Short mmCIF file of C-alpha atoms and ligand atoms in Angstrom, two decimals:
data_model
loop_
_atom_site.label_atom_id
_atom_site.label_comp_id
_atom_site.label_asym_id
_atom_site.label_seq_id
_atom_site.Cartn_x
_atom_site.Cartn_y
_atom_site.Cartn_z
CA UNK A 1 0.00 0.00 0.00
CA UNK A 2 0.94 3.44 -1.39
CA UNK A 3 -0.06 6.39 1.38
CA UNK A 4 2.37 9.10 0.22
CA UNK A 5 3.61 10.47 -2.70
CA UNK A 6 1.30 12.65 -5.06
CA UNK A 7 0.09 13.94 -7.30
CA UNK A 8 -3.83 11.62 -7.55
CA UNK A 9 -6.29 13.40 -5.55
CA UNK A 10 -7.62 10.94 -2.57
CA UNK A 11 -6.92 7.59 -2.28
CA UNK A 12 -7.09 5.29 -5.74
CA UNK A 13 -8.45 1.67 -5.21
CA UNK A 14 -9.68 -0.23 -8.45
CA UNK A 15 -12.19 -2.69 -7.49
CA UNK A 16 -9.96 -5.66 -7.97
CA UNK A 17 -7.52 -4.35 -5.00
CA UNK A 18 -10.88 -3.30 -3.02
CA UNK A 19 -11.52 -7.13 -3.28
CA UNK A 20 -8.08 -8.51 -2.06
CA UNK A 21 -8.05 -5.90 1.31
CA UNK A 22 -11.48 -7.07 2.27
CA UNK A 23 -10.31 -10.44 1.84
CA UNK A 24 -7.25 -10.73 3.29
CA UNK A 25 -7.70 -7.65 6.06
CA UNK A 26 -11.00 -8.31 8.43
CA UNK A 27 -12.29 -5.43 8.70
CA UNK A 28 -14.06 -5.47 12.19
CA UNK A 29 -12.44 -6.58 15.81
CA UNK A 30 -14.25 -9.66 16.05
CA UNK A 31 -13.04 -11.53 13.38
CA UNK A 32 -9.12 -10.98 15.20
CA UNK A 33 -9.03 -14.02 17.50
CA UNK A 34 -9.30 -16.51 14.51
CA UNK A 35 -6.89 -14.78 12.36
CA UNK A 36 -4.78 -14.74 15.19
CA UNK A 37 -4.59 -18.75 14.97
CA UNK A 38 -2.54 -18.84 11.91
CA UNK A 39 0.99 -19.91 12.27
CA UNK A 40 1.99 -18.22 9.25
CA UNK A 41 1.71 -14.81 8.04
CA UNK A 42 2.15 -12.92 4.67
CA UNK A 43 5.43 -10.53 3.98
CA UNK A 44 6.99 -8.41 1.50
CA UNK A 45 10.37 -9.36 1.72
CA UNK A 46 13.92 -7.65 0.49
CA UNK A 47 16.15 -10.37 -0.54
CA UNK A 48 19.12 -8.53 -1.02
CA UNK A 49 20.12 -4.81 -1.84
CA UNK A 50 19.58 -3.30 -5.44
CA UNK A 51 16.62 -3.31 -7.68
CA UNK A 52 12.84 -3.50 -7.46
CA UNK A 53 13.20 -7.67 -9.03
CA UNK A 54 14.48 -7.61 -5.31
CA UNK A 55 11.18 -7.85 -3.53
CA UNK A 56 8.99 -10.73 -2.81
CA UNK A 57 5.58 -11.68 -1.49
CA UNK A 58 6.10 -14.95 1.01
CA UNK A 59 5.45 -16.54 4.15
CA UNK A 60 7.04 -16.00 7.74
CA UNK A 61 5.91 -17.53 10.82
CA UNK A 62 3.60 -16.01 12.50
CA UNK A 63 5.67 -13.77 15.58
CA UNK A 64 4.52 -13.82 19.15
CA UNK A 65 4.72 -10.55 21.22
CA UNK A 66 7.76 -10.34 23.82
CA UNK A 67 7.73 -8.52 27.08
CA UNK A 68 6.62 -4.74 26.74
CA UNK A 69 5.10 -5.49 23.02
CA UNK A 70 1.69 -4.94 21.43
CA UNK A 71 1.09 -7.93 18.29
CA UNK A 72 -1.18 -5.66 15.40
CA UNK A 73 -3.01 -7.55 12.75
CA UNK A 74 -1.77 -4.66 10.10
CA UNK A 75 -4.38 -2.99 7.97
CA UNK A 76 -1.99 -0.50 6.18
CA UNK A 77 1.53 0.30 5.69
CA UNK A 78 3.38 3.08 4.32
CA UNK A 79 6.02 3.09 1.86
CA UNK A 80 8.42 6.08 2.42
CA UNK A 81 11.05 7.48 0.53
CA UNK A 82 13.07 5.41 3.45
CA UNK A 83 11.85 2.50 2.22
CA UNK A 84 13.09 3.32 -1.14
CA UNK A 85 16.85 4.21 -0.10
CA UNK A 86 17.19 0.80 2.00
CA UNK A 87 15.82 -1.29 -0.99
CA UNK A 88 19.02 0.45 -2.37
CA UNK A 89 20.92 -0.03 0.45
CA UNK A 90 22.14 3.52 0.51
CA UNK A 91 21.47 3.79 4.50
CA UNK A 92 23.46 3.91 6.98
CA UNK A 93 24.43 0.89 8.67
CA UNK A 94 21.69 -0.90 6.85
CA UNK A 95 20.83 -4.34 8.33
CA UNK A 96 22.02 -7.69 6.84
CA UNK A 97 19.02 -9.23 3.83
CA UNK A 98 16.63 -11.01 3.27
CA UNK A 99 15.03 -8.37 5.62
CA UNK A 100 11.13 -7.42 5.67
CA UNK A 101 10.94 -3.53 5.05
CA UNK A 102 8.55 -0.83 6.47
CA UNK A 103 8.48 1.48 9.62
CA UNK A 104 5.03 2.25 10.16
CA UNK A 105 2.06 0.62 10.18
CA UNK A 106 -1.67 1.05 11.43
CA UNK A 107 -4.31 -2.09 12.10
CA UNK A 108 -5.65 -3.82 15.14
CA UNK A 109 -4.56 -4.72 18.29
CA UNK A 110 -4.30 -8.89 18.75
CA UNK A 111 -2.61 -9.58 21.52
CA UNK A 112 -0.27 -8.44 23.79
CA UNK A 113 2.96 -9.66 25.94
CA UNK A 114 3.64 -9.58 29.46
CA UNK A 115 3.48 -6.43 31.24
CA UNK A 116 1.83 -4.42 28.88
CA UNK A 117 -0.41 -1.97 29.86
CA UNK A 118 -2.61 0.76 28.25
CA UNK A 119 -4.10 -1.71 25.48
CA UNK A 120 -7.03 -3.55 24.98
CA UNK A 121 -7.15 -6.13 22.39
CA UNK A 122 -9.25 -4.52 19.67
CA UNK A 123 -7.97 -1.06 20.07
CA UNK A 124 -7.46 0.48 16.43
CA UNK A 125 -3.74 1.56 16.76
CA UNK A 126 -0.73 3.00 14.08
CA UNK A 127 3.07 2.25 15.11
CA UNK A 128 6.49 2.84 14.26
CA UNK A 129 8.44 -0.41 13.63
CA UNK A 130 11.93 -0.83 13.66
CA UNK A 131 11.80 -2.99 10.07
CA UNK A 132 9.40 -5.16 9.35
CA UNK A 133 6.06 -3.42 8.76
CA UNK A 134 5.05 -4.64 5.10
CA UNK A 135 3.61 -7.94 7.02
CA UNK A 136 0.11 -9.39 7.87
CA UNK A 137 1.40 -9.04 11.73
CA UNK A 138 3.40 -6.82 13.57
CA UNK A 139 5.45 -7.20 16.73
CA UNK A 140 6.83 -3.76 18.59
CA UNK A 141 7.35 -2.23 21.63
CA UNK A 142 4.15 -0.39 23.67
CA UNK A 143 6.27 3.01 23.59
CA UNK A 144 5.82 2.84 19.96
CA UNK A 145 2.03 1.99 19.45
CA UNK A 146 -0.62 4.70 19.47
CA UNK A 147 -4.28 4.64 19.71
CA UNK A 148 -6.09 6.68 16.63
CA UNK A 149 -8.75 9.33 16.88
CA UNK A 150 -12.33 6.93 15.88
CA UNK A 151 -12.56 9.16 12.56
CA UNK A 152 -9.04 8.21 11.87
CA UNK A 153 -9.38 5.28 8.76
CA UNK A 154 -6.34 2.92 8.65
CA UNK A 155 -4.84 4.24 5.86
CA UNK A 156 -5.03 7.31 6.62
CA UNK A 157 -3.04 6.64 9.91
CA UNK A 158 -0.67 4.54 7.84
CA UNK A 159 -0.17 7.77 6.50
CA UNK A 160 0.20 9.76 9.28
CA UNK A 161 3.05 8.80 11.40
CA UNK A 162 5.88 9.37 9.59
CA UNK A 163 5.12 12.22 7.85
CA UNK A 164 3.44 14.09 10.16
CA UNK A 165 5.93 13.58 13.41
CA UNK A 166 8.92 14.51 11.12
CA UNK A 167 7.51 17.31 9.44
CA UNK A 168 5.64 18.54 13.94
CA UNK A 169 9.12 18.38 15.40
CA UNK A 170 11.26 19.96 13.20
CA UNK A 171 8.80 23.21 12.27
CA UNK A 172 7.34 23.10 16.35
CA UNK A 173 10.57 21.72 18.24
CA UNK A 174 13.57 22.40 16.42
CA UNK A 175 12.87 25.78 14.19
CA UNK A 176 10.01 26.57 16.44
CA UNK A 177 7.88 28.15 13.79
CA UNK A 178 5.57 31.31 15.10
CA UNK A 179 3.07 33.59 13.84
CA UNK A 180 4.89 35.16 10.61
CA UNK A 181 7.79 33.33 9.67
CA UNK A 182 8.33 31.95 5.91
CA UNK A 183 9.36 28.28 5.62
CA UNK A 184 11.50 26.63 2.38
CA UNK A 185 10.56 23.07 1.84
CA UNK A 186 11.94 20.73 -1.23
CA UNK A 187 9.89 17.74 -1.92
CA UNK A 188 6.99 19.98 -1.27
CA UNK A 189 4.73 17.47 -3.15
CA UNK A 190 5.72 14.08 -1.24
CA UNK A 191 4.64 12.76 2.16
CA UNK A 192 6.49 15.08 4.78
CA UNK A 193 6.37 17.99 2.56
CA UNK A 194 2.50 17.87 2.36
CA UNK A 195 2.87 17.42 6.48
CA UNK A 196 4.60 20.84 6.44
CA UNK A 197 2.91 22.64 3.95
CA UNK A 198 -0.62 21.93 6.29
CA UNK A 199 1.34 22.38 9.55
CA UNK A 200 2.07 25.75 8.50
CA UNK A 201 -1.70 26.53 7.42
CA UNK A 202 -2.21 25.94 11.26
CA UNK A 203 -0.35 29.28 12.11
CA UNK A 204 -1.33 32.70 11.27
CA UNK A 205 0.91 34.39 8.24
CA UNK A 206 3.31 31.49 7.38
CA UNK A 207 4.35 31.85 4.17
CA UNK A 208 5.51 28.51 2.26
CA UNK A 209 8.23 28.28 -0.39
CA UNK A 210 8.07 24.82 -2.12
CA UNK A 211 9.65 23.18 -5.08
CA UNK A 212 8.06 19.74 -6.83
CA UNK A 213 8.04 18.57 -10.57
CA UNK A 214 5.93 20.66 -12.69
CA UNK A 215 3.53 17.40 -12.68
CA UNK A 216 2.63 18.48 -9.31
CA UNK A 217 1.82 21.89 -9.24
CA UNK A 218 -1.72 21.62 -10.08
CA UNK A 219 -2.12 18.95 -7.12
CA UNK A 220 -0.54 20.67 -4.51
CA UNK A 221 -0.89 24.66 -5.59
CA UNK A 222 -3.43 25.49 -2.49
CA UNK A 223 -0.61 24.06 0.21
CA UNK A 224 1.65 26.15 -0.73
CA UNK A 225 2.35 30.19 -1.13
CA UNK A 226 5.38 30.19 -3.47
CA UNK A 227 5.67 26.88 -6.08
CA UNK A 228 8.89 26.23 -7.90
CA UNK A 229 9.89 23.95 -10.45
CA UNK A 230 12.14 21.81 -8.58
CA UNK A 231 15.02 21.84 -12.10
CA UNK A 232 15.08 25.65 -11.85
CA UNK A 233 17.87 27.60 -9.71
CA UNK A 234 15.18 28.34 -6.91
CA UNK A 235 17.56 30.72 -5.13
CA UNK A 236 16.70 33.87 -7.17
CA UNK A 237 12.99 32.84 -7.26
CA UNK A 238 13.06 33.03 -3.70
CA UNK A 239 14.94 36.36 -3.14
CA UNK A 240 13.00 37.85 -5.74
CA UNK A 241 9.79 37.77 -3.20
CA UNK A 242 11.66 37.80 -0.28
CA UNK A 243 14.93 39.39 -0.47
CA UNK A 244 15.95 39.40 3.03
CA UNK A 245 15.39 35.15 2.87
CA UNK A 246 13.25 32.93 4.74
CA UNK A 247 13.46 32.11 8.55
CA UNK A 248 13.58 28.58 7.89
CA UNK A 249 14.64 25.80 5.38
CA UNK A 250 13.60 22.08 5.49
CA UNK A 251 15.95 19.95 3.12
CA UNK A 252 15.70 16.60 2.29
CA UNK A 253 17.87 16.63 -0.70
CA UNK A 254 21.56 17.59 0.27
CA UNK A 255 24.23 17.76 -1.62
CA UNK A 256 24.61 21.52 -3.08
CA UNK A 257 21.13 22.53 -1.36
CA UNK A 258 22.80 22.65 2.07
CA UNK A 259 25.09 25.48 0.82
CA UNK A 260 21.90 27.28 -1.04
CA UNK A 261 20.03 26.86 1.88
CA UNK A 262 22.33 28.06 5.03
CA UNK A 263 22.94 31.39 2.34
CA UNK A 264 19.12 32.18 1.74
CA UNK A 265 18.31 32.12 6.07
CA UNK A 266 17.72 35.29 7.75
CA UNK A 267 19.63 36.39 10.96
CA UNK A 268 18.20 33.61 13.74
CA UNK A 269 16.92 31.81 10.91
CA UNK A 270 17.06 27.30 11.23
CA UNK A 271 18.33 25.13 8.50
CA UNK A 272 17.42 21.65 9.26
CA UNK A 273 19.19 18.46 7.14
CA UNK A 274 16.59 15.76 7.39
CA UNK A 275 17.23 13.63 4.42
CA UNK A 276 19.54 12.85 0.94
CA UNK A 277 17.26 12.47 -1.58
CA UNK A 278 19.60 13.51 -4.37
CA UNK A 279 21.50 10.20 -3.81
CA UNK A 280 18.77 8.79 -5.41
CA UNK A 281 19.06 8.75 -8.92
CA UNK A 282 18.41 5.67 -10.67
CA UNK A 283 16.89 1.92 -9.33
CA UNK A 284 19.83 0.75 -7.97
CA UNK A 285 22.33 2.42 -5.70
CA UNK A 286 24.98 4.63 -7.45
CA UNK A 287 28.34 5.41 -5.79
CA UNK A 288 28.99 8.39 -8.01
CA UNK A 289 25.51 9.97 -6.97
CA UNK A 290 26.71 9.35 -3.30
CA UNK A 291 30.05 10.58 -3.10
CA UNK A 292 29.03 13.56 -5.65
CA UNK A 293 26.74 14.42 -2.90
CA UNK A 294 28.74 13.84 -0.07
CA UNK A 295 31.47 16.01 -1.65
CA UNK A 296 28.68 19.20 -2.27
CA UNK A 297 27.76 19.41 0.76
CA UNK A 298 28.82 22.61 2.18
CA UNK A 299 31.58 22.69 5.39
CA UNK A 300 30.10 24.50 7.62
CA UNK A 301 32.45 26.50 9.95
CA UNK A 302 30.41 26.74 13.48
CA UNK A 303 32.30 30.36 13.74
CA UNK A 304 30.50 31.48 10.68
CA UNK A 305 27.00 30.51 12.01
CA UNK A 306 27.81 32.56 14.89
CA UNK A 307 28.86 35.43 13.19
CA UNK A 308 26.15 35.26 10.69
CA UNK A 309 23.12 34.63 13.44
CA UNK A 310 22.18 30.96 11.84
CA UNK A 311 21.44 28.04 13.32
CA UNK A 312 22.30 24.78 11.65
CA UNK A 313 20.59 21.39 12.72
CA UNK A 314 19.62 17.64 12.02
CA UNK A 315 16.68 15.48 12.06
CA UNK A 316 16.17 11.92 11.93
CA UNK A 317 12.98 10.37 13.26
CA UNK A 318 14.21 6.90 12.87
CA UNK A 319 17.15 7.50 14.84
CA UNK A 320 15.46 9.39 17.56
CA UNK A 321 12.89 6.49 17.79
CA UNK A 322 15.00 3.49 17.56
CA UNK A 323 18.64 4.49 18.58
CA UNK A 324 18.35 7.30 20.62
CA UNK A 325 15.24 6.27 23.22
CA UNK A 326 13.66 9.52 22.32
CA UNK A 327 9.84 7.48 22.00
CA UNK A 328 8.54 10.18 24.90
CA UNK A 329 9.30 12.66 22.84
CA UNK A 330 7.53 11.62 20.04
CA UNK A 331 4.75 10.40 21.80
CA UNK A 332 4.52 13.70 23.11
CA UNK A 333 3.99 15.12 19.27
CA UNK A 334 1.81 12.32 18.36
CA UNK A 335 -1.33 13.49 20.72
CA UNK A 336 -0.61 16.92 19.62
CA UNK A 337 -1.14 15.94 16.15
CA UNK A 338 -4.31 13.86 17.17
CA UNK A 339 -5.58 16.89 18.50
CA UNK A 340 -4.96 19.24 15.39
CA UNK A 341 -6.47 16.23 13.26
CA UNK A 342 -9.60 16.11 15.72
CA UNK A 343 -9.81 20.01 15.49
CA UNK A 344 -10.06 19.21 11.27
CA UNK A 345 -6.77 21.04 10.89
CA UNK A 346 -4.90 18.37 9.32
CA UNK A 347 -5.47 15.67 7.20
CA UNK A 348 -3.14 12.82 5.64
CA UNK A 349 -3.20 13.04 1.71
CA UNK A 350 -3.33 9.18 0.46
CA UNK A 351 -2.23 9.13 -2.79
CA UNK A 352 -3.25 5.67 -3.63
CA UNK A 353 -3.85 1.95 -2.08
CA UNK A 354 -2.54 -1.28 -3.11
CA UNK A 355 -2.95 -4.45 -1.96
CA UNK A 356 0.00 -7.02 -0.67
CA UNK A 357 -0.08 -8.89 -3.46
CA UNK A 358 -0.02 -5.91 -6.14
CA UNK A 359 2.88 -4.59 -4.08
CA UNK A 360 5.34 -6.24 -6.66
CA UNK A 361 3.26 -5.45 -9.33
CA UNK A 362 2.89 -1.73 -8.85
CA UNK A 363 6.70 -1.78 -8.09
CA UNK A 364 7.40 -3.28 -11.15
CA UNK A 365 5.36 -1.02 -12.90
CA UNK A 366 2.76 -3.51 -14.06
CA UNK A 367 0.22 -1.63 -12.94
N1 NAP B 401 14.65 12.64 8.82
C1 NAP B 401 13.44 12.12 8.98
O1 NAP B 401 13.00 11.88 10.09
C2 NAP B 401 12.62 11.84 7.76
C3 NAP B 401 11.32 11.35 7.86
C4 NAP B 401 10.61 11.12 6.69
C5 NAP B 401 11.21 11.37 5.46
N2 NAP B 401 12.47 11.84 5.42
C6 NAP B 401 13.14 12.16 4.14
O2 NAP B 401 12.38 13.17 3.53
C7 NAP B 401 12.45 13.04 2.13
C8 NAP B 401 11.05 12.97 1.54
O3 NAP B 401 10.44 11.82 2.08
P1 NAP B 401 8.91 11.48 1.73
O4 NAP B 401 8.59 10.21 2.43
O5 NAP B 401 8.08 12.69 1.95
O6 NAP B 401 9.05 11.19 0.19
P2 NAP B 401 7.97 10.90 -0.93
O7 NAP B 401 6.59 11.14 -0.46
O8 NAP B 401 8.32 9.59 -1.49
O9 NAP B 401 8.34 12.03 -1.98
C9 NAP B 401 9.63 12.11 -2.43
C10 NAP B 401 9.77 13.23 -3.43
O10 NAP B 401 11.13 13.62 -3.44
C11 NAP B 401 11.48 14.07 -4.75
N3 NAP B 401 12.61 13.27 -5.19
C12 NAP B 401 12.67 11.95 -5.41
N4 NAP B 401 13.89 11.57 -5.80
C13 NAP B 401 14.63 12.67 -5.82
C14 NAP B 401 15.97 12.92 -6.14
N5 NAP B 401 16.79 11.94 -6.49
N6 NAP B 401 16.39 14.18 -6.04
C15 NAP B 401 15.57 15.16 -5.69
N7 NAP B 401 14.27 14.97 -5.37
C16 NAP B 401 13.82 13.75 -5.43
C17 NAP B 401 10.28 13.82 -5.63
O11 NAP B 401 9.51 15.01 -5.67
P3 NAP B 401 9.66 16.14 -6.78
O12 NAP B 401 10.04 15.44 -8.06
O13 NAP B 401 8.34 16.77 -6.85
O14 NAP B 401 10.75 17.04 -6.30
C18 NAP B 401 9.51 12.78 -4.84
O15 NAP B 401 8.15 12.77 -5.11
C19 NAP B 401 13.32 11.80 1.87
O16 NAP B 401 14.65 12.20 1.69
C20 NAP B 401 13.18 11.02 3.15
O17 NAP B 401 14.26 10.14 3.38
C21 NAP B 401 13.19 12.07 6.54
#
């Protein structure tokens, strides 16, 4: 399943992949103690770094909650851009293959282990999982599971997580965005920069820079104040509506943007470095895309941000969640976001749906 990316209005779902969800995901709380007897479960699985001819539907067995864990029969995944660079395996550190990918998933609670508290099974829940969320079942610690608003539809909190945590603490806790301020965000189109561009609508006077493909524009043209073609020099664009700059920047590409983005910040203003896109350029990993990167990326002298007023900083959800312990923290911006999405402030775009079994398909470009 397919929550992010644009530019489809709503969620797409021919009838055929209607049919295979209802069939293979009960829909209602009742039907989880049977499915829970099953000793195997369905997986997308990675079977070693490269390609897309790298991912396969098949069986696992069917994993039992440890101490401290919640066990979700999974409604809806999300596939990230994340999910797309460890396919590649141009992550850091990435974990030894065959692997099952995915970090966030929403569905039902079935069971839980020993001393778990706060959970009923039944409860309609999303969750952060380190690996292994494109599965029928899910196994992962309580700190990470969340219970969703009743309006909340699966998919849409398969949608949610991710996208919207990254793009609450970096505008709320580390650029602490006010009444005012003007925000640059690349990707403005995909999953987090859709989070951002609607965070900001939630503040008086925020004005939103954002570059996408032209293919995009039409989609996304409300979110967003200032649209740029993201193969145009976007620094003069910019400065010709702003020329003092913008207070902050949000990039997710690197490379030469890090440089173009620390110069076009006004005094005080926050650069954040939350992603590396640009490594991305073809199906398989490139090393000259990577070290090209690696070697435009501006050295930043911490005596120059001083001088100059800026603050530079870093952002990586994954890391805070599964390598840094920082699960209160997020937990903490999850139930804000709840509330703005009760308050009808925010709402996750779901670009389109497929299920389990069309995974390969769509990925392959069958469909
Ligand atoms: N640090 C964190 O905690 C965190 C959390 C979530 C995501 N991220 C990062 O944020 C970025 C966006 O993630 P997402 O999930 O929102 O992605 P997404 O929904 O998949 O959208 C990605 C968009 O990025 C642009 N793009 C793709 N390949 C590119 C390339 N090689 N160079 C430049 N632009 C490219 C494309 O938009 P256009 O063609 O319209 O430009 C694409 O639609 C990724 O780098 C991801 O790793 C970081």
């Amino acid at each position: 399943m397919k929550p992010t990316d644009m530019p489809k209005e709503g969620a797409e779902m021919t009838e055929e992949t209607e049919h295979m969800i209802e069939k293979n995901c009960a829909k209602e709380p009742e039907n989880v103690a049977s499915a829970g007897d099953a000793k195997e479960m369905r997986v997308v699985v990675l079977t070693g770094f490269g390609g897309l001819n790298k991912l396969r539907v098949t069986k696992k067995p069917m994993p039992d909650p440890l101490e401290g864990e919640v066990k979700i029969r999974v409604k809806a995944c999300g596939l990230n851009f994340v999910d797309l660079m460890v396919r590649q395996g141009n992550i850091d550190n990435p974990p030894k293959t065959p692997l099952v990918p995915g970090f966030e998933c929403s569905g039902i609670v079935e069971a839980m282990g020993d001393n778990t508290t706060g959970f009923e099974i039944g409860d309609r829940v999303m969750a952060f999982v380190n690996y292994n969320a494109w599965a029928e079942v899910v196994c992962t610690p309580l700190d990470l599971v969340y219970k969703i608003p009743d309006d909340m539809t699966f998919t849409e909190a398969a949608a949610f997580s991710m996208n919207f945590v990254a793009a609450y603490m970096m505008l709320f806790e580390v650029a602490n965005l006010r009444e005012g301020m003007s925000v640059l965000v690349h990707s403005a189109g995909g999953g987090v920069g859709q989070a951002v561009a609607q965070l900001c609508s939630t503040v008086p006077n925020v004005t939103v820079f954002g570059t996408a493909s032209p293919f995009k524009h039409e989609a996304i043209k409300d979110s967003v104040t200032h649209l740029f073609d993201r193969n145009i020099d976007y620094v003069p664009e910019v400065k010709k509506i702003s020329p003092e700059g913008v207070d902050i920047v949000l990039d997710c590409l690197c490379g030469e943007n890090t440089g173009k983005g620390l110069g076009l910040l006004k005094p005080l203003g926050t650069y954040i470095l939350y992603g590396s896109s640009s490594m991305v350029t073809g199906e398989t990993k490139s090393f000259f895309s990577f070290a090209k990167s690696w070697w435009q990326v501006e050295k930043v002298n911490p005596i120059k941000l001083y001088e100059e007023n800026k603050v530079m900083a870093g952002f990586s959800l994954l890391n805070l969640l599964f390598k840094q312990g920082g699960c209160s923290q997020v937990k903490n911006a999850v139930h804000k976001l709840f509330s703005l999405y009760n308050e009808k402030k925010i709402k996750p775009r779901v670009d389109s749906l497929w299920a389990l079994e069309e995974v390969i398909l769509y990925l392959l470009g069958d469909k």
